[in-house]
PDB file of C-alpha atoms in Angstrom:
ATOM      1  CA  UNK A   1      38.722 145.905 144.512  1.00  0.00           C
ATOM      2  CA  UNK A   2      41.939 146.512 142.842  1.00  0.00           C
ATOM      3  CA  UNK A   3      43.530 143.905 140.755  1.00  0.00           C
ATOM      4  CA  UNK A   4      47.226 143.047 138.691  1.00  0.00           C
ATOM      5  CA  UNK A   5      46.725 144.831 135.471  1.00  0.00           C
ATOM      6  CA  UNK A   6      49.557 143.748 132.447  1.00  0.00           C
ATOM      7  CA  UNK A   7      50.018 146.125 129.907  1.00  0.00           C
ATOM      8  CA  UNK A   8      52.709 144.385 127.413  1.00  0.00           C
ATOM      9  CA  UNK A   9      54.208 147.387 125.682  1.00  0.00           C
ATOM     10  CA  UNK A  10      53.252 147.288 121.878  1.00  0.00           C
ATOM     11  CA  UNK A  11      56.422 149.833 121.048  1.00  0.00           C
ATOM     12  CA  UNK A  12      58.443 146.129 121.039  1.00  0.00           C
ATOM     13  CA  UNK A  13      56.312 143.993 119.628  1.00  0.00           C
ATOM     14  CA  UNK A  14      57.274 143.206 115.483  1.00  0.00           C
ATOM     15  CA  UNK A  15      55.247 146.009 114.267  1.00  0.00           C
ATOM     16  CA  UNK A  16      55.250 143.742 110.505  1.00  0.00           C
ATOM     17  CA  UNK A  17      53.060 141.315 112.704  1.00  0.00           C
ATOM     18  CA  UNK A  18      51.100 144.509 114.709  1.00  0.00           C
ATOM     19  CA  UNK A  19      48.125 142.194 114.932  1.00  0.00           C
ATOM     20  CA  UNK A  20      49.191 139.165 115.185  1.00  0.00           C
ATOM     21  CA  UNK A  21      51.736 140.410 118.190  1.00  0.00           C
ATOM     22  CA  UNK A  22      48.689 141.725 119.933  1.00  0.00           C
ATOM     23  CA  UNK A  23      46.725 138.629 119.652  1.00  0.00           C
ATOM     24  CA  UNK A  24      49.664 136.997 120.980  1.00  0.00           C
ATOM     25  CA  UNK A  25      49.751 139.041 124.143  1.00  0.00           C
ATOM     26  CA  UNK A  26      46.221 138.666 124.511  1.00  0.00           C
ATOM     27  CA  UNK A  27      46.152 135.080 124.554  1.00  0.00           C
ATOM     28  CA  UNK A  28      49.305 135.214 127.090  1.00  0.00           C
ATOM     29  CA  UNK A  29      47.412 136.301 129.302  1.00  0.00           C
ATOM     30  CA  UNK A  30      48.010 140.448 129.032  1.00  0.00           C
ATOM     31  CA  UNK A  31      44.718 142.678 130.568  1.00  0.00           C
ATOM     32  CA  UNK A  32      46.107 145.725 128.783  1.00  0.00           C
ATOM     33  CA  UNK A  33      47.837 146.770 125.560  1.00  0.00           C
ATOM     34  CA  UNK A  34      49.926 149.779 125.947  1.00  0.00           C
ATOM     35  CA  UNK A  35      50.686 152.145 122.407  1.00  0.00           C
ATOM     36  CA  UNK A  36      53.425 154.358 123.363  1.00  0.00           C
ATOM     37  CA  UNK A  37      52.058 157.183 121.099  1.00  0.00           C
ATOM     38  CA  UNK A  38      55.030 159.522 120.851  1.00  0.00           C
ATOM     39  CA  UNK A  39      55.208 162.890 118.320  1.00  0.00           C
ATOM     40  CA  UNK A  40      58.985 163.341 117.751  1.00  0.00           C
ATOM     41  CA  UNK A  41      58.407 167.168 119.649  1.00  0.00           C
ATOM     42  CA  UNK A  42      57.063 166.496 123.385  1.00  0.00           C
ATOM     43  CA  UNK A  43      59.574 163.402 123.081  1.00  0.00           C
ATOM     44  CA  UNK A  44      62.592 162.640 120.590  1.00  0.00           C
ATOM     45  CA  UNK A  45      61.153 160.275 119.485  1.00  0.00           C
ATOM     46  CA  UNK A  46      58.624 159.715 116.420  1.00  0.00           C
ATOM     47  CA  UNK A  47      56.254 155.874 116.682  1.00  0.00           C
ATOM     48  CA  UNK A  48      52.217 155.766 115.262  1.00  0.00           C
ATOM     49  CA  UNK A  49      48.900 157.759 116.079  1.00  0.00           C
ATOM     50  CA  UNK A  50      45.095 157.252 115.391  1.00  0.00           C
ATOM     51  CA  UNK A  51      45.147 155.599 112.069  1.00  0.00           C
ATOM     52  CA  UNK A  52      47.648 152.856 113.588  1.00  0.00           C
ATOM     53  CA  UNK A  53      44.877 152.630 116.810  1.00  0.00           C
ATOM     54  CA  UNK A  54      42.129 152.020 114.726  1.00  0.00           C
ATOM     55  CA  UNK A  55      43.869 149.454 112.178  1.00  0.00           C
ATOM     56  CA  UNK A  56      44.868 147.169 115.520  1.00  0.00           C
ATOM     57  CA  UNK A  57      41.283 147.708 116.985  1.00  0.00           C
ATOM     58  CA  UNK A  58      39.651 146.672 113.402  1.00  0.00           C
ATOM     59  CA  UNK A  59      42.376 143.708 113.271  1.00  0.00           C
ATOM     60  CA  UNK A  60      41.212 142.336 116.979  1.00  0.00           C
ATOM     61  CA  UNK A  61      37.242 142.792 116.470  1.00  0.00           C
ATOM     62  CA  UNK A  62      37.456 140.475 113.802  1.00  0.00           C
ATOM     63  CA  UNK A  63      40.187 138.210 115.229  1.00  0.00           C
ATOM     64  CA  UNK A  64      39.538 137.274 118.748  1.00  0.00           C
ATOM     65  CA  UNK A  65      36.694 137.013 121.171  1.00  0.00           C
ATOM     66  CA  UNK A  66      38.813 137.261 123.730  1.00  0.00           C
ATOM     67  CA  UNK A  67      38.165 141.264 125.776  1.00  0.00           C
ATOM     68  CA  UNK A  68      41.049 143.622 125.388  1.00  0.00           C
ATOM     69  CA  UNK A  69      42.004 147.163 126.560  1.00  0.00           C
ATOM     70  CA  UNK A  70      43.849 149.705 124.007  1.00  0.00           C
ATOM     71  CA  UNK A  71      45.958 151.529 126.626  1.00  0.00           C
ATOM     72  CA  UNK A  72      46.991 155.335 124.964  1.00  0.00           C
ATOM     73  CA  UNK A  73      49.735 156.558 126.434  1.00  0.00           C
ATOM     74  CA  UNK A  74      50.556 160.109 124.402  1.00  0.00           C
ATOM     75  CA  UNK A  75      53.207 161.261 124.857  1.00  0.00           C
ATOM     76  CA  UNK A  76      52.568 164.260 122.847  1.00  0.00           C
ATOM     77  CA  UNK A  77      52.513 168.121 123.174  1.00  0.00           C
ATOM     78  CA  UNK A  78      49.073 169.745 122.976  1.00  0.00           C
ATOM     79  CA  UNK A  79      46.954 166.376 123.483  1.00  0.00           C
ATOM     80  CA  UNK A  80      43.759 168.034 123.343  1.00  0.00           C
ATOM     81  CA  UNK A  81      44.101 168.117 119.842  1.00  0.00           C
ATOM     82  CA  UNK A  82      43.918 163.914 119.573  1.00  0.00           C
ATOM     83  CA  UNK A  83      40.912 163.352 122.019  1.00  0.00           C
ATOM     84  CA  UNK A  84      38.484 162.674 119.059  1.00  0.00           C
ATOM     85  CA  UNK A  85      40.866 160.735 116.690  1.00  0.00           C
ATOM     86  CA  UNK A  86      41.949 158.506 119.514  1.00  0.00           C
ATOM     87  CA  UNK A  87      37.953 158.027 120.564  1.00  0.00           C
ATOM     88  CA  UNK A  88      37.270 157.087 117.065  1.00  0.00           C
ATOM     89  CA  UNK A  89      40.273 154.753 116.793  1.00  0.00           C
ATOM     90  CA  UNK A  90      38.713 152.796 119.689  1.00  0.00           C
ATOM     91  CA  UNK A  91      41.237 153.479 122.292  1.00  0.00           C
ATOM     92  CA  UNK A  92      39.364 152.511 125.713  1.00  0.00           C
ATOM     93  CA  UNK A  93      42.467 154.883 127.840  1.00  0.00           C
ATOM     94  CA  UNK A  94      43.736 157.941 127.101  1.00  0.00           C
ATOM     95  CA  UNK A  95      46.347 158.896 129.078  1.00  0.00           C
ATOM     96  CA  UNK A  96      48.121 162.855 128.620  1.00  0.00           C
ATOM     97  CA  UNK A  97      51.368 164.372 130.345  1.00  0.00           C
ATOM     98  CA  UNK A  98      50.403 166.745 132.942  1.00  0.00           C
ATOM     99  CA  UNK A  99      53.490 168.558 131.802  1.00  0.00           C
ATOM    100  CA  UNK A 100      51.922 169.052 128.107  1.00  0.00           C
ATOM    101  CA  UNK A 101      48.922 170.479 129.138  1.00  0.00           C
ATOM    102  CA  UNK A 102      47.494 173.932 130.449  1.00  0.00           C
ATOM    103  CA  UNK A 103      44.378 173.375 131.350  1.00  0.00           C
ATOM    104  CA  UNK A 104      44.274 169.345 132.698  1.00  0.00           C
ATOM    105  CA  UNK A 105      40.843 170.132 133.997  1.00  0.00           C
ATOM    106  CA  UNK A 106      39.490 170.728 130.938  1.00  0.00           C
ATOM    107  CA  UNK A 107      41.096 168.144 129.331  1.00  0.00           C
ATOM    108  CA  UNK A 108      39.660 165.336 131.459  1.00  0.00           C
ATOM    109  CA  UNK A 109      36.199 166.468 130.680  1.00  0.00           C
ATOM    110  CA  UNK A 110      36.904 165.984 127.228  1.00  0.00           C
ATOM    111  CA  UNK A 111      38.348 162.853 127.118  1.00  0.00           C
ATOM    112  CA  UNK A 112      35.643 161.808 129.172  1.00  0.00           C
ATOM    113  CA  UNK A 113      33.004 162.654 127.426  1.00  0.00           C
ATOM    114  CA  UNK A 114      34.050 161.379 124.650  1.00  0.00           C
ATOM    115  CA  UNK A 115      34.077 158.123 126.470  1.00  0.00           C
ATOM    116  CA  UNK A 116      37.364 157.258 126.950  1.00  0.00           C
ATOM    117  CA  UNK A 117      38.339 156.706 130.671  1.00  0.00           C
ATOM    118  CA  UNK A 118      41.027 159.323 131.766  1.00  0.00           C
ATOM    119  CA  UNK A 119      44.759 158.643 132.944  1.00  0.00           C
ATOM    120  CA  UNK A 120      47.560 161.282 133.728  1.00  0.00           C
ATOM    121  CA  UNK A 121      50.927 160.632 133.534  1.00  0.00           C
ATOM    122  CA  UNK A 122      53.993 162.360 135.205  1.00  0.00           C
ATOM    123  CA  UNK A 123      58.047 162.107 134.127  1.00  0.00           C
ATOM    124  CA  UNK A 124      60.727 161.342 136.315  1.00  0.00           C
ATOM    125  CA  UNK A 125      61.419 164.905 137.384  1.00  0.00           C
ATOM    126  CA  UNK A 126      57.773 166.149 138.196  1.00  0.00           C
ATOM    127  CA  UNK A 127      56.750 166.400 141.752  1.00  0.00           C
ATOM    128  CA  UNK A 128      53.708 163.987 142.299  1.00  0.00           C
ATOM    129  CA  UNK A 129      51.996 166.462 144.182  1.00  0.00           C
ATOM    130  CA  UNK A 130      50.905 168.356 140.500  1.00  0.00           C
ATOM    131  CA  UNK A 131      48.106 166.443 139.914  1.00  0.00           C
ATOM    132  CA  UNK A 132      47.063 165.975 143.494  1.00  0.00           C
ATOM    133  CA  UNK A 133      43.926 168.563 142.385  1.00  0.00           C
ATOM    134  CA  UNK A 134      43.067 165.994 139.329  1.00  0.00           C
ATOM    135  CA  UNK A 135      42.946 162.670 141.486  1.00  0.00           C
ATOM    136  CA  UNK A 136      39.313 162.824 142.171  1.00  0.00           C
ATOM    137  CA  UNK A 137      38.690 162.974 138.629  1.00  0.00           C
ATOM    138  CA  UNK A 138      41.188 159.762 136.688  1.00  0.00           C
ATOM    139  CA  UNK A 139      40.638 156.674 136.303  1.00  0.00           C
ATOM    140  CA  UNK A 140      44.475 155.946 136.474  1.00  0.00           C
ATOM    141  CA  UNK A 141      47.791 157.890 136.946  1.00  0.00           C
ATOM    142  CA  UNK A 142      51.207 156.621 135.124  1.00  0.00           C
ATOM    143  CA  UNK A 143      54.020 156.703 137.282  1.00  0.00           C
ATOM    144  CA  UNK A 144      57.128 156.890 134.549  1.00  0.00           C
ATOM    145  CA  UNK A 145      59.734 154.794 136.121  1.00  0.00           C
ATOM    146  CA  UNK A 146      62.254 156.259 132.994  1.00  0.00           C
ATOM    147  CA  UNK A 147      62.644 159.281 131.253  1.00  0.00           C
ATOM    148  CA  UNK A 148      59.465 158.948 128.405  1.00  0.00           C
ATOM    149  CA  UNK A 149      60.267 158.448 124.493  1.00  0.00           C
ATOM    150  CA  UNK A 150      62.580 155.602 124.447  1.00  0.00           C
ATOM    151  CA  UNK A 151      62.156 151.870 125.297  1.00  0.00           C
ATOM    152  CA  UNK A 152      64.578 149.824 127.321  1.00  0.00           C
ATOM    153  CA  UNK A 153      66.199 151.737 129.898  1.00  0.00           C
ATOM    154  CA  UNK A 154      67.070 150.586 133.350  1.00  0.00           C
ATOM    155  CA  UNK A 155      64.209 150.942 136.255  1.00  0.00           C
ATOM    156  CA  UNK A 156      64.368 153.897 138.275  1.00  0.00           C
ATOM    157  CA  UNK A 157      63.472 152.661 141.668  1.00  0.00           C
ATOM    158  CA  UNK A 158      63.569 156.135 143.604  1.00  0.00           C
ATOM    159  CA  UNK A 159      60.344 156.782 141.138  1.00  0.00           C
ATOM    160  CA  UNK A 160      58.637 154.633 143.814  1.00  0.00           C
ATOM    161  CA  UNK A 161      58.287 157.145 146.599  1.00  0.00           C
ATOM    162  CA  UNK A 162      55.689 158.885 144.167  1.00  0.00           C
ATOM    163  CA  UNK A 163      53.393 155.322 144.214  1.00  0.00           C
ATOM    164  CA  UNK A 164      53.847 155.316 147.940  1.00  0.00           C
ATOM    165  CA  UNK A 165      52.562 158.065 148.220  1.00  0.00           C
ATOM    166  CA  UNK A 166      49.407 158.047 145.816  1.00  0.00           C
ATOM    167  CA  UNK A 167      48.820 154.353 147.597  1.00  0.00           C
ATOM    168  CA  UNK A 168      48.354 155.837 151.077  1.00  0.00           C
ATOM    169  CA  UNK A 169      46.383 158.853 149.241  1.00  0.00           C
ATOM    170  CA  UNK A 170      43.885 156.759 147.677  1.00  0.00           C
ATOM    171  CA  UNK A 171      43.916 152.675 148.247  1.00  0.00           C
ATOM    172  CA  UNK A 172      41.762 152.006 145.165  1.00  0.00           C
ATOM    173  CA  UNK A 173      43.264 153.864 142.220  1.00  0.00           C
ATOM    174  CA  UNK A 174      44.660 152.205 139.825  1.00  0.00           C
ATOM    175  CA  UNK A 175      48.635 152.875 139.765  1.00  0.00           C
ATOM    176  CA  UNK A 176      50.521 152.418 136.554  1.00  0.00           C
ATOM    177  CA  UNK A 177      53.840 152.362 136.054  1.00  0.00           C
ATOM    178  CA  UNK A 178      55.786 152.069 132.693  1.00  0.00           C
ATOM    179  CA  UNK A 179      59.979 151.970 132.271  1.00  0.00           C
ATOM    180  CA  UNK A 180      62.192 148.979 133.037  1.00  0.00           C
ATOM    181  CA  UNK A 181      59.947 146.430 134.236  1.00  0.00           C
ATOM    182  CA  UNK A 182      61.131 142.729 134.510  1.00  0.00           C
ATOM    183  CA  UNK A 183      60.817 139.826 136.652  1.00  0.00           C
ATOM    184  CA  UNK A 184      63.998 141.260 138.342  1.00  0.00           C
ATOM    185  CA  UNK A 185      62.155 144.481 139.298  1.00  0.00           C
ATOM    186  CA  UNK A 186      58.542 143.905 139.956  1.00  0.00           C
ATOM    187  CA  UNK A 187      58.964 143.681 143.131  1.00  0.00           C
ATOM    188  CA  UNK A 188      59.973 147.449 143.945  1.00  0.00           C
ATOM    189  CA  UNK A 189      56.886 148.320 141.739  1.00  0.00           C
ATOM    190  CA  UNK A 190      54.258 145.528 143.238  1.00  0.00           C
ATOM    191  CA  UNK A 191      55.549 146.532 147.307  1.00  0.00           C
ATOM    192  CA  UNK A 192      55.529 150.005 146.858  1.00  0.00           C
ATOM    193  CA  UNK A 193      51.741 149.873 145.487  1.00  0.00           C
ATOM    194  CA  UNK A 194      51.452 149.765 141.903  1.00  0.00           C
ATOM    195  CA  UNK A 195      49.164 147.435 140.178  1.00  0.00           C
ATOM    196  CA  UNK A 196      49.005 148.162 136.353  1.00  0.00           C
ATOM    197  CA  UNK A 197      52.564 147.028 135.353  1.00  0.00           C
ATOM    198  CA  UNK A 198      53.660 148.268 132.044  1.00  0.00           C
ATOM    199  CA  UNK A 199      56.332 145.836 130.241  1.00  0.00           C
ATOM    200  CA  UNK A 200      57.758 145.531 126.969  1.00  0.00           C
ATOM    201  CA  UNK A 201      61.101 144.186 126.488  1.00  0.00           C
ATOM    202  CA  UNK A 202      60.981 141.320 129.210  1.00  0.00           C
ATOM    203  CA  UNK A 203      57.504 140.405 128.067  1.00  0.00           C
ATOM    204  CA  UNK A 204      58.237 140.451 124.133  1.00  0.00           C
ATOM    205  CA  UNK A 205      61.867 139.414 124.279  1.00  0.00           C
ATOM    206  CA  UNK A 206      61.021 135.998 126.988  1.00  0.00           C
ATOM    207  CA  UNK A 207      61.174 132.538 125.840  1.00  0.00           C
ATOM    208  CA  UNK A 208      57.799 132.253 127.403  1.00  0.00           C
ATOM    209  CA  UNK A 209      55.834 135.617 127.561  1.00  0.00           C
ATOM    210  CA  UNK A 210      52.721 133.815 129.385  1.00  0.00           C
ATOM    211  CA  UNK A 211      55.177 132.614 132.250  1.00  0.00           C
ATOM    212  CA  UNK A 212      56.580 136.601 132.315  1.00  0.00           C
ATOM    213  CA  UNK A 213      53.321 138.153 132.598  1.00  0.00           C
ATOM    214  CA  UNK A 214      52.165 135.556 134.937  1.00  0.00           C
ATOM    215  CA  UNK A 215      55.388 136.109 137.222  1.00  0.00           C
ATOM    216  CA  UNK A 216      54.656 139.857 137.086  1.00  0.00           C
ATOM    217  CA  UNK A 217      50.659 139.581 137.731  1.00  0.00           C
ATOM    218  CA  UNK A 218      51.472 137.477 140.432  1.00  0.00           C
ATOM    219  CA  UNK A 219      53.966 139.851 142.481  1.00  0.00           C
ATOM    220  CA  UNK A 220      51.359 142.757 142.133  1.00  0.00           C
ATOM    221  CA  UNK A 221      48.950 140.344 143.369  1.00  0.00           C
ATOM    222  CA  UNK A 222      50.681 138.836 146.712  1.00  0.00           C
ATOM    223  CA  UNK A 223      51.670 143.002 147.318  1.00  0.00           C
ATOM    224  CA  UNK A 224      47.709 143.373 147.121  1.00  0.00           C
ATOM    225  CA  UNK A 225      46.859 141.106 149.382  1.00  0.00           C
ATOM    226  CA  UNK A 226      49.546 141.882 152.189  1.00  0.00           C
ATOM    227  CA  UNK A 227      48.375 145.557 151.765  1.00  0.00           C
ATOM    228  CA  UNK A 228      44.771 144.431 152.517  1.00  0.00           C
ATOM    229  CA  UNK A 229      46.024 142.309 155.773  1.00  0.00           C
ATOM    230  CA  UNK A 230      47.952 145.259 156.920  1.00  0.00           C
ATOM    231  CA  UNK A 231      44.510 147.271 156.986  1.00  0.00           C
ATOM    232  CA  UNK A 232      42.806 144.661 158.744  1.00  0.00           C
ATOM    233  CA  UNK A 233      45.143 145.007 161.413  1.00  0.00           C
ATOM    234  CA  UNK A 234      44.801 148.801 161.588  1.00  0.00           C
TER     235      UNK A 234
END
């Protein structure tokens, strides 16, 4: 059964206080943490790899109990080349660009086997159909809702035709979607199917980032359940 999934966005977090910022997150409630792993060539813009992956990963198994999920999003050209630094790191999902990638198939089998679960992630301006062959296989697709490599720009909502559409495809996949999320905008994201919200500015910027992620989980989660009454009526 699918449930609200809240991925605070590292890439705005005080990256002085990398650990401490996660922790922080973690204990506000957040199911994910999403690195925004970015090579200054697929994207203009240049954040942290591997080494940065496994330092946070080292910093949490020795200061919290508490489960947590290192959510990879690369934004990279030629991912294949990261599978095994990012499975060493201890990132738990990798997520690529279908649109840096020639051979996605082959790809996923990597990533899985080296026991990472699998995610694929389309921009703005790619049709969703593209990885339509590839659904069987993820764990997760990544809906961008803004243009990748930059964080704080404004929601896209025409971006949510493409979750529509994956929704009706296939009711339990997990939906992610990453770019201008707020308590103003969750809605659009939560009606239209999504239920792994990414968020980094509302959640790190609020007075209260518990209340914020709870807000957000909670849209995704009343969308949920009115999508499981409509299918009762069917």
């Amino acid at each position: 059964m699918l449930k609200p999934k809240i991925a605070p966005s590292m890439l705005s977090c005080d990256f002085s206080q990398l650990g401490e910022e996660a922790i922080r997150m973690i204990d506000s409630g957040a199911d994910y943490l999403h690195m925004d792993v970015m090579d200054g060539h697929f994207v203009n813009n240049l954040t942290f790899g591997a080494p940065v992956v496994n330092c946070l990963n080292n910093y949490l198994q020795k200061n919290t109990k508490k489960e947590y999920v290192l959510d990879c999003h690369l934004m990279v050209s030629n991912p294949e080349k990261w599978v095994e630094d990012f499975a060493k790191s201890g990132a738990t999902i990798f997520t690529f660009h279908i649109e840096a990638t020639e051979n996605p198939s082959e790809l996923i089998e990597k990533i899985k086997s080296n026991g990472m679960k699998v995610s694929i992630a389309i921009k703005p301006k790619t049709d969703v159909s593209i990885i339509f062959p590839f659904l069987d296989k993820l764990d997760m697709v990544l809906i961008m809702t803004v243009e990748p490599g930059f964080g704080g720009q404004s929601f896209m909502k025409d971006m949510m035709k493409k979750v529509e559409i994956l929704r009706e495809k296939l009711p339990n996949l997990d939906i992610q979607v990453d770019g201008g999320l707020s308590p103003k905008t969750i809605d659009f994201a939560s009606k239209a199917g999504a239920n792994v919200i990414v968020a980094g500015t509302s959640i790190f910027k609020s007075d209260d980032p518990a209340k914020t992620i709870q807000i957000l989980k909670d849209s995704v989660q009343n969308n949920l359940i009115d999508k499981d009454k409509d299918k009762d009526k069917k």
